[in-house]
Every structure is written in C-alpha cells, then in structure tokens.
Amino acid sequence: MSTPDIIDTLAGIKPGSELDAIRAKRVQARDNAQKSYLSLFEPIDAGDFSLLERAAVAAFVTGLHGESPVATFYREKLAASADGARLVEVIEAEIARGKTSGPYGSFPAGPLSIENTAGLIYRVSAASKPALGNRLVAALEHAHLLVFRPRDAASTDMKALLAAGWSNTGIVTFSQLVAFLSFQVRVVSGLRTLAAANA
C-alpha cells in the first residue's frame, strides 16, 4: 500500500480541489517532496539513524517552528514509534526550553557583521538527558543550531555529534532531515494559507 502524499495530507488538500490542481502543475516538485519524506521517514534501511531518533528529532524541529498540523503529525509519529511514547513529554519540555525567534548568529568579520544578532544558545536540560541519551542530546542541540543559528555552524559542532556516537553518514542524513522538515513546515503553512484565502 502506497503512503498518501504527506504534504497533501498535512495541508488538507482534497483530490480535485483548487490546491490539488495547483500542486499538479509542479509534478516533479510534488513527487520529489514525497520521495524525500519516504527516504527519510520510511527508509528500507534506517542504518544507524534509527526510526525512533528520526521521529524524536522531527517532533522537536517541527515543534520549534510552532504548533501546527505538521508538529502534531510528528508528535503523534513519535508517540506511535517503538519506545517513543516515553519521549513525548521530554521532547515537549525541550521544545519549550528551545523556543526562540531567529535566525541569529554571527557572520565572519566584514560588511555583513552589522547584521550579527545574539540569541539563545540552546542546551538540553540536565533533567532530560537520561531519557534522551547522548545521541539524542547532541542531535537536539545540533538541530536547534541548524534551525536558528545556521551561520554559526562550525566543525566543532560536527565533532560533538561524532563524539556522541553519530557516524558521518548519519550526520548527513540527519542534516537532510532537518532541512526537509523546515521546507515541509513552510510549504504546508503556505498551502493552508492559500486554502483559507480561497475559502
């Protein structure tokens, strides 16, 4: 059984609707977004980035973007994952700790330095660390960096992931997952706004 188009589902797009027709004009973009979702969340082989870790990171990242059907979907996905229910409250607490606005951070010295903006440097709470374990602690901290302070990302941040047990391949997949989620949140929000305007 094929997985329904995730963006259509989250945006509430019905077959034959005006928004369905709009998305049908960009078949390749629609197909590629669905393939990205399937490869990241329903892979044939999850490798060393487990489905539980993927669901936890997704719940955290989409929660940072604010309450939405996308955040609800990934929170429920985490709750339904093997051993995921125990992490839902922990992830919710970390979302609350990590909530901020961005992007912010520092540019290299030069003309763009005038746009440097200070902001939250997020760290997982001591109370959450035992439930999350080293890998997820490092993952949440790095995901927050990618969402709010991408210009501050440095090799030391990669070293923190490696030290927590992430492989180079796992880090690449993890980065792709965070980027996909940020894209998905924005697309779904835009489509729902269009639907509301057309209603």
PDB file of C-alpha atoms in Angstrom:
ATOM      1  CA  MET A   1       0.000   0.000   0.000  1.00  0.00           C
ATOM      2  CA  SER A   2       1.476   3.353  -1.005  1.00  0.00           C
ATOM      3  CA  THR A   3       1.857   6.151   1.536  1.00  0.00           C
ATOM      4  CA  PRO A   4      -0.523   9.090   0.834  1.00  0.00           C
ATOM      5  CA  ASP A   5       1.207  12.306  -0.241  1.00  0.00           C
ATOM      6  CA  ILE A   6       2.402  13.739   3.069  1.00  0.00           C
ATOM      7  CA  ILE A   7       2.200  17.416   2.093  1.00  0.00           C
ATOM      8  CA  ASP A   8      -1.320  16.990   0.699  1.00  0.00           C
ATOM      9  CA  THR A   9      -2.317  15.223   3.910  1.00  0.00           C
ATOM     10  CA  LEU A  10      -0.821  17.853   6.240  1.00  0.00           C
ATOM     11  CA  ALA A  11      -2.183  20.749   4.181  1.00  0.00           C
ATOM     12  CA  GLY A  12      -5.654  19.170   3.994  1.00  0.00           C
ATOM     13  CA  ILE A  13      -5.652  19.088   0.176  1.00  0.00           C
ATOM     14  CA  LYS A  14      -8.511  17.077  -1.292  1.00  0.00           C
ATOM     15  CA  PRO A  15      -8.281  15.391  -4.726  1.00  0.00           C
ATOM     16  CA  GLY A  16      -9.798  17.608  -7.395  1.00  0.00           C
ATOM     17  CA  SER A  17      -9.575  20.767  -5.275  1.00  0.00           C
ATOM     18  CA  GLU A  18      -8.089  24.037  -6.477  1.00  0.00           C
ATOM     19  CA  LEU A  19      -4.931  23.427  -4.441  1.00  0.00           C
ATOM     20  CA  ASP A  20      -4.661  19.915  -5.851  1.00  0.00           C
ATOM     21  CA  ALA A  21      -4.708  21.461  -9.336  1.00  0.00           C
ATOM     22  CA  ILE A  22      -2.018  23.973  -8.314  1.00  0.00           C
ATOM     23  CA  ARG A  23       0.234  21.188  -6.986  1.00  0.00           C
ATOM     24  CA  ALA A  24      -0.424  19.090 -10.105  1.00  0.00           C
ATOM     25  CA  LYS A  25       1.260  21.805 -12.184  1.00  0.00           C
ATOM     26  CA  ARG A  26       4.529  21.005 -10.397  1.00  0.00           C
ATOM     27  CA  VAL A  27       4.505  17.212 -10.658  1.00  0.00           C
ATOM     28  CA  GLN A  28       8.260  16.804 -10.275  1.00  0.00           C
ATOM     29  CA  ALA A  29       8.396  19.024  -7.169  1.00  0.00           C
ATOM     30  CA  ARG A  30       5.444  17.141  -5.681  1.00  0.00           C
ATOM     31  CA  ASP A  31       6.999  13.737  -6.413  1.00  0.00           C
ATOM     32  CA  ASN A  32      10.423  14.742  -5.108  1.00  0.00           C
ATOM     33  CA  ALA A  33       8.988  16.056  -1.835  1.00  0.00           C
ATOM     34  CA  GLN A  34       7.157  12.761  -1.327  1.00  0.00           C
ATOM     35  CA  LYS A  35      10.261  10.728  -2.187  1.00  0.00           C
ATOM     36  CA  SER A  36      12.258  12.796   0.318  1.00  0.00           C
ATOM     37  CA  TYR A  37       9.710  12.076   3.039  1.00  0.00           C
ATOM     38  CA  LEU A  38       9.711   8.351   2.286  1.00  0.00           C
ATOM     39  CA  SER A  39      13.504   8.073   2.192  1.00  0.00           C
ATOM     40  CA  LEU A  40      13.843   9.951   5.497  1.00  0.00           C
ATOM     41  CA  PHE A  41      10.925   8.501   7.469  1.00  0.00           C
ATOM     42  CA  GLU A  42      10.121   5.166   5.798  1.00  0.00           C
ATOM     43  CA  PRO A  43      13.556   4.015   4.616  1.00  0.00           C
ATOM     44  CA  ILE A  44      14.190   0.446   3.538  1.00  0.00           C
ATOM     45  CA  ASP A  45      17.193   0.507   5.865  1.00  0.00           C
ATOM     46  CA  ALA A  46      17.383   3.162   8.594  1.00  0.00           C
ATOM     47  CA  GLY A  47      21.089   2.457   9.096  1.00  0.00           C
ATOM     48  CA  ASP A  48      22.491   3.906  12.308  1.00  0.00           C
ATOM     49  CA  PHE A  49      19.913   6.754  12.473  1.00  0.00           C
ATOM     50  CA  SER A  50      17.017   4.834  13.990  1.00  0.00           C
ATOM     51  CA  LEU A  51      13.341   5.465  13.224  1.00  0.00           C
ATOM     52  CA  LEU A  52      12.864   6.450  16.883  1.00  0.00           C
ATOM     53  CA  GLU A  53      15.644   9.044  16.636  1.00  0.00           C
ATOM     54  CA  ARG A  54      14.189  10.359  13.370  1.00  0.00           C
ATOM     55  CA  ALA A  55      10.752  10.742  14.960  1.00  0.00           C
ATOM     56  CA  ALA A  56      12.200  12.449  18.057  1.00  0.00           C
ATOM     57  CA  VAL A  57      14.231  14.928  16.010  1.00  0.00           C
ATOM     58  CA  ALA A  58      11.210  15.594  13.765  1.00  0.00           C
ATOM     59  CA  ALA A  59       8.911  16.234  16.731  1.00  0.00           C
ATOM     60  CA  PHE A  60      11.493  18.624  18.198  1.00  0.00           C
ATOM     61  CA  VAL A  61      12.247  20.537  14.987  1.00  0.00           C
ATOM     62  CA  THR A  62       8.619  20.962  13.919  1.00  0.00           C
ATOM     63  CA  GLY A  63       7.671  21.905  17.478  1.00  0.00           C
ATOM     64  CA  LEU A  64      10.289  24.673  17.421  1.00  0.00           C
ATOM     65  CA  HIS A  65       8.511  26.107  14.369  1.00  0.00           C
ATOM     66  CA  GLY A  66       5.308  26.457  16.401  1.00  0.00           C
ATOM     67  CA  GLU A  67       2.108  24.497  16.854  1.00  0.00           C
ATOM     68  CA  SER A  68       0.774  23.322  13.506  1.00  0.00           C
ATOM     69  CA  PRO A  69      -0.658  20.223  11.825  1.00  0.00           C
ATOM     70  CA  VAL A  70       2.946  19.335  10.945  1.00  0.00           C
ATOM     71  CA  ALA A  71       4.083  19.489  14.589  1.00  0.00           C
ATOM     72  CA  THR A  72       1.037  17.451  15.646  1.00  0.00           C
ATOM     73  CA  PHE A  73       1.763  14.833  12.976  1.00  0.00           C
ATOM     74  CA  TYR A  74       5.367  14.293  14.086  1.00  0.00           C
ATOM     75  CA  ARG A  75       4.472  14.350  17.791  1.00  0.00           C
ATOM     76  CA  GLU A  76       1.952  11.564  17.068  1.00  0.00           C
ATOM     77  CA  LYS A  77       4.539   9.755  14.929  1.00  0.00           C
ATOM     78  CA  LEU A  78       6.935   9.803  17.893  1.00  0.00           C
ATOM     79  CA  ALA A  79       4.234   8.570  20.273  1.00  0.00           C
ATOM     80  CA  ALA A  80       3.450   5.677  17.901  1.00  0.00           C
ATOM     81  CA  SER A  81       7.114   4.706  17.422  1.00  0.00           C
ATOM     82  CA  ALA A  82       8.536   1.726  19.279  1.00  0.00           C
ATOM     83  CA  ASP A  83       9.612   3.127  22.681  1.00  0.00           C
ATOM     84  CA  GLY A  84       8.631   6.638  21.537  1.00  0.00           C
ATOM     85  CA  ALA A  85       5.752   7.340  23.941  1.00  0.00           C
ATOM     86  CA  ARG A  86       8.190   7.767  26.836  1.00  0.00           C
ATOM     87  CA  LEU A  87       9.970  10.551  24.932  1.00  0.00           C
ATOM     88  CA  VAL A  88       6.969  12.722  24.040  1.00  0.00           C
ATOM     89  CA  GLU A  89       6.898  14.678  27.322  1.00  0.00           C
ATOM     90  CA  VAL A  90      10.674  15.045  27.309  1.00  0.00           C
ATOM     91  CA  ILE A  91      10.649  16.425  23.750  1.00  0.00           C
ATOM     92  CA  GLU A  92       7.769  18.790  24.633  1.00  0.00           C
ATOM     93  CA  ALA A  93       9.775  20.122  27.595  1.00  0.00           C
ATOM     94  CA  GLU A  94      12.811  20.661  25.364  1.00  0.00           C
ATOM     95  CA  ILE A  95      10.720  22.450  22.732  1.00  0.00           C
ATOM     96  CA  ALA A  96       9.555  24.844  25.449  1.00  0.00           C
ATOM     97  CA  ARG A  97      13.186  25.414  26.528  1.00  0.00           C
ATOM     98  CA  GLY A  98      14.329  25.911  22.935  1.00  0.00           C
ATOM     99  CA  LYS A  99      11.567  28.250  21.712  1.00  0.00           C
ATOM    100  CA  THR A 100      13.009  31.465  20.329  1.00  0.00           C
ATOM    101  CA  SER A 101      12.954  33.502  17.138  1.00  0.00           C
ATOM    102  CA  GLY A 102      15.628  33.641  14.520  1.00  0.00           C
ATOM    103  CA  PRO A 103      17.685  33.317  12.550  1.00  0.00           C
ATOM    104  CA  TYR A 104      20.503  34.817  14.523  1.00  0.00           C
ATOM    105  CA  GLY A 105      24.232  34.402  14.936  1.00  0.00           C
ATOM    106  CA  SER A 106      27.449  35.994  13.713  1.00  0.00           C
ATOM    107  CA  PHE A 107      28.897  36.468  10.246  1.00  0.00           C
ATOM    108  CA  PRO A 108      32.663  36.402   9.617  1.00  0.00           C
ATOM    109  CA  ALA A 109      34.294  39.815  10.122  1.00  0.00           C
ATOM    110  CA  GLY A 110      33.307  42.045   7.224  1.00  0.00           C
ATOM    111  CA  PRO A 111      30.424  44.115   5.859  1.00  0.00           C
ATOM    112  CA  LEU A 112      27.759  41.621   6.989  1.00  0.00           C
ATOM    113  CA  SER A 113      28.924  41.825  10.621  1.00  0.00           C
ATOM    114  CA  ILE A 114      26.479  44.699  11.092  1.00  0.00           C
ATOM    115  CA  GLU A 115      23.724  42.057  10.899  1.00  0.00           C
ATOM    116  CA  ASN A 116      25.147  39.961  13.754  1.00  0.00           C
ATOM    117  CA  THR A 117      22.356  39.122  16.193  1.00  0.00           C
ATOM    118  CA  ALA A 118      22.719  37.494  19.601  1.00  0.00           C
ATOM    119  CA  GLY A 119      20.261  34.796  20.607  1.00  0.00           C
ATOM    120  CA  LEU A 120      19.651  31.687  22.649  1.00  0.00           C
ATOM    121  CA  ILE A 121      22.397  29.059  22.648  1.00  0.00           C
ATOM    122  CA  TYR A 122      20.249  26.044  23.454  1.00  0.00           C
ATOM    123  CA  ARG A 123      21.397  23.161  25.599  1.00  0.00           C
ATOM    124  CA  VAL A 124      19.308  20.162  26.653  1.00  0.00           C
ATOM    125  CA  SER A 125      18.321  20.313  30.325  1.00  0.00           C
ATOM    126  CA  ALA A 126      20.066  18.043  32.828  1.00  0.00           C
ATOM    127  CA  ALA A 127      16.660  16.543  33.687  1.00  0.00           C
ATOM    128  CA  SER A 128      16.064  15.395  30.099  1.00  0.00           C
ATOM    129  CA  LYS A 129      19.500  13.924  29.409  1.00  0.00           C
ATOM    130  CA  PRO A 130      18.980  10.478  30.991  1.00  0.00           C
ATOM    131  CA  ALA A 131      15.809   9.800  28.962  1.00  0.00           C
ATOM    132  CA  LEU A 132      17.298  11.083  25.712  1.00  0.00           C
ATOM    133  CA  GLY A 133      20.761   9.544  25.866  1.00  0.00           C
ATOM    134  CA  ASN A 134      23.942  11.039  24.406  1.00  0.00           C
ATOM    135  CA  ARG A 135      22.990  10.694  20.736  1.00  0.00           C
ATOM    136  CA  LEU A 136      19.647  12.485  21.014  1.00  0.00           C
ATOM    137  CA  VAL A 137      21.055  15.160  23.337  1.00  0.00           C
ATOM    138  CA  ALA A 138      23.671  16.003  20.682  1.00  0.00           C
ATOM    139  CA  ALA A 139      21.054  15.747  17.914  1.00  0.00           C
ATOM    140  CA  LEU A 140      18.599  18.168  19.541  1.00  0.00           C
ATOM    141  CA  GLU A 141      21.312  20.705  20.284  1.00  0.00           C
ATOM    142  CA  HIS A 142      22.582  20.493  16.706  1.00  0.00           C
ATOM    143  CA  ALA A 143      19.062  20.659  15.244  1.00  0.00           C
ATOM    144  CA  HIS A 144      18.412  23.856  17.217  1.00  0.00           C
ATOM    145  CA  LEU A 145      21.635  25.297  15.820  1.00  0.00           C
ATOM    146  CA  LEU A 146      20.572  24.465  12.249  1.00  0.00           C
ATOM    147  CA  VAL A 147      17.092  25.968  12.724  1.00  0.00           C
ATOM    148  CA  PHE A 148      18.031  29.200  14.497  1.00  0.00           C
ATOM    149  CA  ARG A 149      21.798  29.784  14.133  1.00  0.00           C
ATOM    150  CA  PRO A 150      22.861  28.182  10.827  1.00  0.00           C
ATOM    151  CA  ARG A 151      25.540  30.820  10.223  1.00  0.00           C
ATOM    152  CA  ASP A 152      27.253  29.768  13.480  1.00  0.00           C
ATOM    153  CA  ALA A 153      27.601  26.089  12.493  1.00  0.00           C
ATOM    154  CA  ALA A 154      31.256  25.032  12.649  1.00  0.00           C
ATOM    155  CA  SER A 155      33.402  21.906  12.549  1.00  0.00           C
ATOM    156  CA  THR A 156      33.327  21.732  16.365  1.00  0.00           C
ATOM    157  CA  ASP A 157      29.571  21.132  16.153  1.00  0.00           C
ATOM    158  CA  MET A 158      30.153  18.142  13.874  1.00  0.00           C
ATOM    159  CA  LYS A 159      32.750  16.852  16.308  1.00  0.00           C
ATOM    160  CA  ALA A 160      30.149  16.973  19.100  1.00  0.00           C
ATOM    161  CA  LEU A 161      27.863  14.723  17.043  1.00  0.00           C
ATOM    162  CA  LEU A 162      30.713  12.322  16.254  1.00  0.00           C
ATOM    163  CA  ALA A 163      31.694  12.225  19.943  1.00  0.00           C
ATOM    164  CA  ALA A 164      28.099  11.313  20.835  1.00  0.00           C
ATOM    165  CA  GLY A 165      28.215   8.291  18.519  1.00  0.00           C
ATOM    166  CA  TRP A 166      26.937   9.676  15.205  1.00  0.00           C
ATOM    167  CA  SER A 167      28.614   8.426  12.038  1.00  0.00           C
ATOM    168  CA  ASN A 168      29.441  10.667   9.073  1.00  0.00           C
ATOM    169  CA  THR A 169      26.617   9.038   7.101  1.00  0.00           C
ATOM    170  CA  GLY A 170      24.211   9.508   9.995  1.00  0.00           C
ATOM    171  CA  ILE A 171      25.129  13.202  10.250  1.00  0.00           C
ATOM    172  CA  VAL A 172      24.445  13.717   6.533  1.00  0.00           C
ATOM    173  CA  THR A 173      21.032  12.045   6.807  1.00  0.00           C
ATOM    174  CA  PHE A 174      20.288  13.983   9.994  1.00  0.00           C
ATOM    175  CA  SER A 175      21.097  17.294   8.255  1.00  0.00           C
ATOM    176  CA  GLN A 176      18.907  16.337   5.290  1.00  0.00           C
ATOM    177  CA  LEU A 177      16.055  15.506   7.670  1.00  0.00           C
ATOM    178  CA  VAL A 178      16.232  18.878   9.461  1.00  0.00           C
ATOM    179  CA  ALA A 179      16.360  20.739   6.134  1.00  0.00           C
ATOM    180  CA  PHE A 180      13.410  18.745   4.784  1.00  0.00           C
ATOM    181  CA  LEU A 181      11.312  19.469   7.873  1.00  0.00           C
ATOM    182  CA  SER A 182      11.957  23.222   7.634  1.00  0.00           C
ATOM    183  CA  PHE A 183      10.902  23.080   3.969  1.00  0.00           C
ATOM    184  CA  GLN A 184       7.834  20.975   4.760  1.00  0.00           C
ATOM    185  CA  VAL A 185       6.637  23.296   7.542  1.00  0.00           C
ATOM    186  CA  ARG A 186       6.836  26.313   5.232  1.00  0.00           C
ATOM    187  CA  VAL A 187       5.147  24.606   2.258  1.00  0.00           C
ATOM    188  CA  VAL A 188       2.277  23.286   4.364  1.00  0.00           C
ATOM    189  CA  SER A 189       1.825  26.668   6.037  1.00  0.00           C
ATOM    190  CA  GLY A 190       1.736  28.410   2.639  1.00  0.00           C
ATOM    191  CA  LEU A 191      -0.750  25.934   1.185  1.00  0.00           C
ATOM    192  CA  ARG A 192      -3.034  26.190   4.229  1.00  0.00           C
ATOM    193  CA  THR A 193      -2.901  29.992   3.961  1.00  0.00           C
ATOM    194  CA  LEU A 194      -3.870  29.736   0.285  1.00  0.00           C
ATOM    195  CA  ALA A 195      -6.716  27.377   1.144  1.00  0.00           C
ATOM    196  CA  ALA A 196      -8.020  29.781   3.786  1.00  0.00           C
ATOM    197  CA  ALA A 197      -7.838  32.699   1.343  1.00  0.00           C
ATOM    198  CA  ASN A 198      -9.766  30.710  -1.273  1.00  0.00           C
ATOM    199  CA  ALA A 199     -12.423  29.503   1.179  1.00  0.00           C
TER     200      ALA A 199
END
